[in-house]
Every structure is written in structure tokens, then in C-alpha cells.
Amino acid sequence: MKTILTYGTFDLLHVGHVNLLERLRALGDKLIVGVSTDEFNLLKGKQCIYGYAERAKIVGALGCVDLVIPEHNWEQKSEDIKEYNIDIFGIGADWQGKFDELQTLCEVIYLPRTPSISTTSLKKALSQIDSDAIQKIKQGLDGVLDIVKALE
Ligand code: CTP
């Protein structure tokens, strides 16, 4: 029985998240995901659209995820590895080399990220849609104002 552990914020769940979690799950029999709490995200300077309870529920609903636990801080990893008898700690390559010290406790792997998608890029695209919509409404209102002025 091989157990795999990973951590992340997983806000606005996207295909990059699912690819990573599916690849991790394929390495063994059980995948445990530590989802960052809102308090920990504040500490990391990350502002989420969804709160912890929603992010944890969404991640836990994936077929490739067996258990969700809260990630409260940077230091808990070694305790979790021992508590859950972890064989492999895996995370995206944006963290390459950052968790090598855990190699004394279990295998540590860094998987390539899915290109061209991130929560940050999704948030940016969404805010762009809003500003485009506002721009269109403004143009429409300006047009109405022009008509009113012409009638005066
Ligand atoms: N991840 C991935 N491929 C992506 C995006 C994320 O493999 N395109 C992985 C990360 O490497 C990490 C996990 O998904 O192991 C959770 O990452 P998270 O930071 O929650 O997602 P991001 O989309 O990177 O979020 P942000 O833009 O806020 O950093």
C-alpha cells in the first residue's frame, strides 16, 4: 500500500490541479491532499475566491483524492508524513528543490506543471472580462447621452 501526500491552495480548481492530482494518485494507492487554510494563505500573501471549506470540499470530491487535511503551516509536513505513513511526497515543479529535506522521511518528487494555466491567470482573465463588460456598458451609456444631447 503506497500513500502519497501533496499540499496546495487549489483555489478556482482548474485542469492543472486535476492533472497533478491524477498523476500523483497513479503513483500509488492513496492520495492525501493538504489544502491550505485561509489563515495560512493570508500568511503566504494569497487571497482566495473560495474559502477553505469550499476548496476542501471541491478537492475532496475528485475521484483521485482519498483524503483532505488542512494545511496550517510550513512546518507540519514532517509530522504529517509520519502520522499518515507517507511513501511519496509530490508537488508541482514550481517548488523544485524546496522540500528536499523531507527525503530523509520519504521519497520526494516534483512533477512538471500543466502549461498555460494557473489560478492567478484565471483571476486575471475574469477581472478582464469584468472591465470589458463595464467598458461596453459605458460606451452604450455614452451613446444614449449623445442622443439626449442631440434632442435638446
Ligand atoms: N499546478 C500544476 N500545474 C498548473 C498549476 C498548478 O501542476 N498549471 C500544481 C502546483 O504546482 C501545485 C498544485 O498544483 O503543486 C497546487 O497549486 P496552486 O498554487 O494551488 O495552483 P496555481 O494555479 O499555481 O495557483 P496560483 O496561480 O495562485 O499560484
PDB file of C-alpha atoms and ligand atoms in Angstrom:
ATOM      1  CA  MET A   1       0.000   0.000   0.000  1.00  0.00           C
ATOM      2  CA  LYS A   2       1.614   3.241  -1.188  1.00  0.00           C
ATOM      3  CA  THR A   3       0.396   6.560   0.202  1.00  0.00           C
ATOM      4  CA  ILE A   4       1.107   9.886  -1.484  1.00  0.00           C
ATOM      5  CA  LEU A   5       0.906  13.350   0.062  1.00  0.00           C
ATOM      6  CA  THR A   6       0.707  16.786  -1.530  1.00  0.00           C
ATOM      7  CA  TYR A   7      -0.226  20.324  -0.475  1.00  0.00           C
ATOM      8  CA  GLY A   8      -1.668  23.381  -2.169  1.00  0.00           C
ATOM      9  CA  THR A   9      -4.240  26.149  -2.148  1.00  0.00           C
ATOM     10  CA  PHE A  10      -6.373  24.800  -5.021  1.00  0.00           C
ATOM     11  CA  ASP A  11      -8.486  27.947  -5.439  1.00  0.00           C
ATOM     12  CA  LEU A  12     -10.724  28.026  -8.566  1.00  0.00           C
ATOM     13  CA  LEU A  13      -9.901  24.373  -9.278  1.00  0.00           C
ATOM     14  CA  HIS A  14      -8.581  24.008 -12.825  1.00  0.00           C
ATOM     15  CA  VAL A  15      -7.220  21.321 -15.170  1.00  0.00           C
ATOM     16  CA  GLY A  16      -3.618  21.901 -13.986  1.00  0.00           C
ATOM     17  CA  HIS A  17      -4.684  20.933 -10.459  1.00  0.00           C
ATOM     18  CA  VAL A  18      -6.600  17.860 -11.677  1.00  0.00           C
ATOM     19  CA  ASN A  19      -3.692  16.710 -13.903  1.00  0.00           C
ATOM     20  CA  LEU A  20      -1.286  16.956 -10.954  1.00  0.00           C
ATOM     21  CA  LEU A  21      -3.604  15.133  -8.539  1.00  0.00           C
ATOM     22  CA  GLU A  22      -4.377  12.373 -11.061  1.00  0.00           C
ATOM     23  CA  ARG A  23      -0.675  11.844 -11.797  1.00  0.00           C
ATOM     24  CA  LEU A  24       0.115  11.686  -8.083  1.00  0.00           C
ATOM     25  CA  ARG A  25      -2.709   9.221  -7.402  1.00  0.00           C
ATOM     26  CA  ALA A  26      -1.465   6.992 -10.245  1.00  0.00           C
ATOM     27  CA  LEU A  27       1.817   6.552  -8.324  1.00  0.00           C
ATOM     28  CA  GLY A  28       0.179   4.593  -5.502  1.00  0.00           C
ATOM     29  CA  ASP A  29      -2.985   3.525  -3.701  1.00  0.00           C
ATOM     30  CA  LYS A  30      -3.996   6.518  -1.594  1.00  0.00           C
ATOM     31  CA  LEU A  31      -3.677  10.271  -2.181  1.00  0.00           C
ATOM     32  CA  ILE A  32      -3.845  12.705   0.744  1.00  0.00           C
ATOM     33  CA  VAL A  33      -4.146  16.395  -0.086  1.00  0.00           C
ATOM     34  CA  GLY A  34      -3.286  19.124   2.400  1.00  0.00           C
ATOM     35  CA  VAL A  35      -5.408  22.136   1.447  1.00  0.00           C
ATOM     36  CA  SER A  36      -4.077  25.457   2.751  1.00  0.00           C
ATOM     37  CA  THR A  37      -6.339  27.075   5.334  1.00  0.00           C
ATOM     38  CA  ASP A  38      -7.437  30.699   4.898  1.00  0.00           C
ATOM     39  CA  GLU A  39      -5.180  31.747   7.788  1.00  0.00           C
ATOM     40  CA  PHE A  40      -2.157  30.063   6.179  1.00  0.00           C
ATOM     41  CA  ASN A  41      -2.975  31.661   2.812  1.00  0.00           C
ATOM     42  CA  LEU A  42      -3.008  35.086   4.479  1.00  0.00           C
ATOM     43  CA  LEU A  43       0.478  34.323   5.787  1.00  0.00           C
ATOM     44  CA  LYS A  44       1.568  33.328   2.241  1.00  0.00           C
ATOM     45  CA  GLY A  45       0.016  36.541   0.864  1.00  0.00           C
ATOM     46  CA  LYS A  46      -2.563  34.578  -1.173  1.00  0.00           C
ATOM     47  CA  GLN A  47      -6.102  35.894  -1.367  1.00  0.00           C
ATOM     48  CA  CYS A  48      -8.627  33.248  -2.370  1.00  0.00           C
ATOM     49  CA  ILE A  49     -12.007  33.454  -4.085  1.00  0.00           C
ATOM     50  CA  TYR A  50     -13.202  30.331  -2.240  1.00  0.00           C
ATOM     51  CA  GLY A  51     -12.782  29.794   1.497  1.00  0.00           C
ATOM     52  CA  TYR A  52     -11.097  26.712   2.994  1.00  0.00           C
ATOM     53  CA  ALA A  53     -14.326  24.708   3.476  1.00  0.00           C
ATOM     54  CA  GLU A  54     -15.306  25.135  -0.187  1.00  0.00           C
ATOM     55  CA  ARG A  55     -11.803  24.423  -1.548  1.00  0.00           C
ATOM     56  CA  ALA A  56     -11.502  21.334   0.660  1.00  0.00           C
ATOM     57  CA  LYS A  57     -14.944  20.092  -0.446  1.00  0.00           C
ATOM     58  CA  ILE A  58     -14.162  20.576  -4.157  1.00  0.00           C
ATOM     59  CA  VAL A  59     -10.762  18.826  -3.932  1.00  0.00           C
ATOM     60  CA  GLY A  60     -12.274  16.023  -1.825  1.00  0.00           C
ATOM     61  CA  ALA A  61     -14.978  15.443  -4.438  1.00  0.00           C
ATOM     62  CA  LEU A  62     -12.357  14.397  -7.021  1.00  0.00           C
ATOM     63  CA  GLY A  63     -12.202  10.648  -7.639  1.00  0.00           C
ATOM     64  CA  CYS A  64      -8.397  10.668  -7.418  1.00  0.00           C
ATOM     65  CA  VAL A  65      -8.363  12.202  -3.906  1.00  0.00           C
ATOM     66  CA  ASP A  66      -8.802   9.869  -0.943  1.00  0.00           C
ATOM     67  CA  LEU A  67      -8.438  12.278   1.978  1.00  0.00           C
ATOM     68  CA  VAL A  68      -8.234  16.039   2.512  1.00  0.00           C
ATOM     69  CA  ILE A  69      -6.464  17.505   5.535  1.00  0.00           C
ATOM     70  CA  PRO A  70      -5.938  21.162   6.452  1.00  0.00           C
ATOM     71  CA  GLU A  71      -2.510  22.689   5.836  1.00  0.00           C
ATOM     72  CA  HIS A  72      -1.962  25.153   8.685  1.00  0.00           C
ATOM     73  CA  ASN A  73       1.737  25.979   8.305  1.00  0.00           C
ATOM     74  CA  TRP A  74       5.032  25.189   6.527  1.00  0.00           C
ATOM     75  CA  GLU A  75       6.332  23.014   9.368  1.00  0.00           C
ATOM     76  CA  GLN A  76       3.625  20.330   9.578  1.00  0.00           C
ATOM     77  CA  LYS A  77       4.877  18.288   6.597  1.00  0.00           C
ATOM     78  CA  SER A  78       7.266  16.043   8.513  1.00  0.00           C
ATOM     79  CA  GLU A  79       4.637  15.318  11.202  1.00  0.00           C
ATOM     80  CA  ASP A  80       2.017  14.502   8.534  1.00  0.00           C
ATOM     81  CA  ILE A  81       4.470  12.207   6.705  1.00  0.00           C
ATOM     82  CA  LYS A  82       4.986  10.237   9.924  1.00  0.00           C
ATOM     83  CA  GLU A  83       1.330  10.279  11.017  1.00  0.00           C
ATOM     84  CA  TYR A  84      -0.046   9.076   7.670  1.00  0.00           C
ATOM     85  CA  ASN A  85       2.856   6.703   6.819  1.00  0.00           C
ATOM     86  CA  ILE A  86       3.602   8.569   3.611  1.00  0.00           C
ATOM     87  CA  ASP A  87       5.705   6.864   0.927  1.00  0.00           C
ATOM     88  CA  ILE A  88       5.868   9.719  -1.592  1.00  0.00           C
ATOM     89  CA  PHE A  89       5.649  13.473  -1.122  1.00  0.00           C
ATOM     90  CA  GLY A  90       4.876  15.074  -4.512  1.00  0.00           C
ATOM     91  CA  ILE A  91       4.257  18.627  -5.666  1.00  0.00           C
ATOM     92  CA  GLY A  92       4.484  20.773  -8.815  1.00  0.00           C
ATOM     93  CA  ALA A  93       7.847  21.755 -10.257  1.00  0.00           C
ATOM     94  CA  ASP A  94       7.335  25.395  -9.241  1.00  0.00           C
ATOM     95  CA  TRP A  95       8.574  24.066  -5.866  1.00  0.00           C
ATOM     96  CA  GLN A  96      11.605  22.257  -7.359  1.00  0.00           C
ATOM     97  CA  GLY A  97      14.193  21.545  -4.651  1.00  0.00           C
ATOM     98  CA  LYS A  98      12.219  23.385  -1.935  1.00  0.00           C
ATOM     99  CA  PHE A  99      11.271  20.261   0.030  1.00  0.00           C
ATOM    100  CA  ASP A 100      14.377  18.099  -0.471  1.00  0.00           C
ATOM    101  CA  GLU A 101      14.927  17.929   3.305  1.00  0.00           C
ATOM    102  CA  LEU A 102      11.886  15.613   3.503  1.00  0.00           C
ATOM    103  CA  GLN A 103      13.914  12.971   1.624  1.00  0.00           C
ATOM    104  CA  THR A 104      15.061  11.597   4.990  1.00  0.00           C
ATOM    105  CA  LEU A 105      11.411  10.651   5.682  1.00  0.00           C
ATOM    106  CA  CYS A 106      10.042   9.567   2.282  1.00  0.00           C
ATOM    107  CA  GLU A 107      10.547   9.844  -1.480  1.00  0.00           C
ATOM    108  CA  VAL A 108      10.201  13.444  -2.716  1.00  0.00           C
ATOM    109  CA  ILE A 109       9.170  14.178  -6.312  1.00  0.00           C
ATOM    110  CA  TYR A 110       8.463  17.327  -8.324  1.00  0.00           C
ATOM    111  CA  LEU A 111       6.083  16.938 -11.259  1.00  0.00           C
ATOM    112  CA  PRO A 112       6.004  19.241 -14.302  1.00  0.00           C
ATOM    113  CA  ARG A 113       3.206  21.826 -14.187  1.00  0.00           C
ATOM    114  CA  THR A 114       0.488  21.849 -16.833  1.00  0.00           C
ATOM    115  CA  PRO A 115       1.469  24.765 -19.090  1.00  0.00           C
ATOM    116  CA  SER A 116      -0.566  27.953 -19.584  1.00  0.00           C
ATOM    117  CA  ILE A 117      -2.989  27.636 -16.669  1.00  0.00           C
ATOM    118  CA  SER A 118      -2.948  28.897 -13.095  1.00  0.00           C
ATOM    119  CA  THR A 119      -5.365  30.349 -10.562  1.00  0.00           C
ATOM    120  CA  THR A 120      -3.579  33.681 -10.990  1.00  0.00           C
ATOM    121  CA  SER A 121      -4.140  33.683 -14.784  1.00  0.00           C
ATOM    122  CA  LEU A 122      -7.813  32.708 -14.286  1.00  0.00           C
ATOM    123  CA  LYS A 123      -8.341  35.564 -11.810  1.00  0.00           C
ATOM    124  CA  LYS A 124      -6.696  37.962 -14.270  1.00  0.00           C
ATOM    125  CA  ALA A 125      -8.868  36.719 -17.156  1.00  0.00           C
ATOM    126  CA  LEU A 126     -12.023  37.080 -15.022  1.00  0.00           C
ATOM    127  CA  SER A 127     -11.167  40.617 -13.969  1.00  0.00           C
ATOM    128  CA  GLN A 128     -10.535  41.423 -17.649  1.00  0.00           C
ATOM    129  CA  ILE A 129     -13.996  40.153 -18.585  1.00  0.00           C
ATOM    130  CA  ASP A 130     -15.478  42.486 -15.946  1.00  0.00           C
ATOM    131  CA  SER A 131     -13.610  45.537 -17.165  1.00  0.00           C
ATOM    132  CA  ASP A 132     -14.529  44.741 -20.805  1.00  0.00           C
ATOM    133  CA  ALA A 133     -18.192  44.482 -19.774  1.00  0.00           C
ATOM    134  CA  ILE A 134     -18.007  47.788 -17.881  1.00  0.00           C
ATOM    135  CA  GLN A 135     -16.377  49.402 -20.919  1.00  0.00           C
ATOM    136  CA  LYS A 136     -19.224  48.179 -23.179  1.00  0.00           C
ATOM    137  CA  ILE A 137     -21.901  49.467 -20.757  1.00  0.00           C
ATOM    138  CA  LYS A 138     -20.089  52.814 -20.599  1.00  0.00           C
ATOM    139  CA  GLN A 139     -19.981  53.044 -24.413  1.00  0.00           C
ATOM    140  CA  GLY A 140     -23.707  52.248 -24.520  1.00  0.00           C
ATOM    141  CA  LEU A 141     -24.494  54.956 -21.951  1.00  0.00           C
ATOM    142  CA  ASP A 142     -22.319  57.483 -23.809  1.00  0.00           C
ATOM    143  CA  GLY A 143     -24.322  56.698 -26.953  1.00  0.00           C
ATOM    144  CA  VAL A 144     -27.602  57.348 -25.097  1.00  0.00           C
ATOM    145  CA  LEU A 145     -26.192  60.630 -23.710  1.00  0.00           C
ATOM    146  CA  ASP A 146     -25.250  61.709 -27.250  1.00  0.00           C
ATOM    147  CA  ILE A 147     -28.828  61.040 -28.422  1.00  0.00           C
ATOM    148  CA  VAL A 148     -30.291  63.003 -25.452  1.00  0.00           C
ATOM    149  CA  LYS A 149     -27.931  65.927 -26.146  1.00  0.00           C
ATOM    150  CA  ALA A 150     -28.869  65.916 -29.814  1.00  0.00           C
ATOM    151  CA  LEU A 151     -32.550  66.139 -28.848  1.00  0.00           C
ATOM    152  CA  GLU A 152     -32.022  69.163 -26.530  1.00  0.00           C
TER     153      GLU A 152
HETATM  154  N1  CTP B   1      -0.117  23.062 -10.541  1.00  0.00           N
HETATM  155  C1  CTP B   1       0.244  22.355 -11.699  1.00  0.00           C
HETATM  156  N2  CTP B   1       0.000  22.945 -12.928  1.00  0.00           N
HETATM  157  C2  CTP B   1      -0.561  24.162 -13.010  1.00  0.00           C
HETATM  158  C3  CTP B   1      -0.936  24.874 -11.842  1.00  0.00           C
HETATM  159  C4  CTP B   1      -0.697  24.280 -10.602  1.00  0.00           C
HETATM  160  O1  CTP B   1       0.764  21.244 -11.647  1.00  0.00           O
HETATM  161  N3  CTP B   1      -0.742  24.698 -14.205  1.00  0.00           N
HETATM  162  C5  CTP B   1       0.166  22.456  -9.243  1.00  0.00           C
HETATM  163  C6  CTP B   1       1.161  23.270  -8.427  1.00  0.00           C
HETATM  164  O2  CTP B   1       2.474  23.027  -8.880  1.00  0.00           O
HETATM  165  C7  CTP B   1       0.882  22.765  -7.025  1.00  0.00           C
HETATM  166  C8  CTP B   1      -0.635  22.451  -7.067  1.00  0.00           C
HETATM  167  O3  CTP B   1      -0.987  22.426  -8.443  1.00  0.00           O
HETATM  168  O4  CTP B   1       1.592  21.564  -6.788  1.00  0.00           O
HETATM  169  C9  CTP B   1      -1.436  23.495  -6.317  1.00  0.00           C
HETATM  170  O5  CTP B   1      -1.042  24.743  -6.831  1.00  0.00           O
HETATM  171  P1  CTP B   1      -1.753  26.125  -6.523  1.00  0.00           P
HETATM  172  O6  CTP B   1      -0.718  27.099  -6.085  1.00  0.00           O
HETATM  173  O7  CTP B   1      -2.943  25.945  -5.691  1.00  0.00           O
HETATM  174  O8  CTP B   1      -2.268  26.489  -8.024  1.00  0.00           O
HETATM  175  P2  CTP B   1      -1.837  27.646  -9.001  1.00  0.00           P
HETATM  176  O9  CTP B   1      -2.743  27.580 -10.190  1.00  0.00           O
HETATM  177  O10 CTP B   1      -0.349  27.566  -9.272  1.00  0.00           O
HETATM  178  O11 CTP B   1      -2.195  28.934  -8.140  1.00  0.00           O
HETATM  179  P3  CTP B   1      -1.532  30.399  -8.110  1.00  0.00           P
HETATM  180  O12 CTP B   1      -1.624  30.948  -9.503  1.00  0.00           O
HETATM  181  O13 CTP B   1      -2.379  31.150  -7.114  1.00  0.00           O
HETATM  182  O14 CTP B   1      -0.101  30.200  -7.646  1.00  0.00           O
END
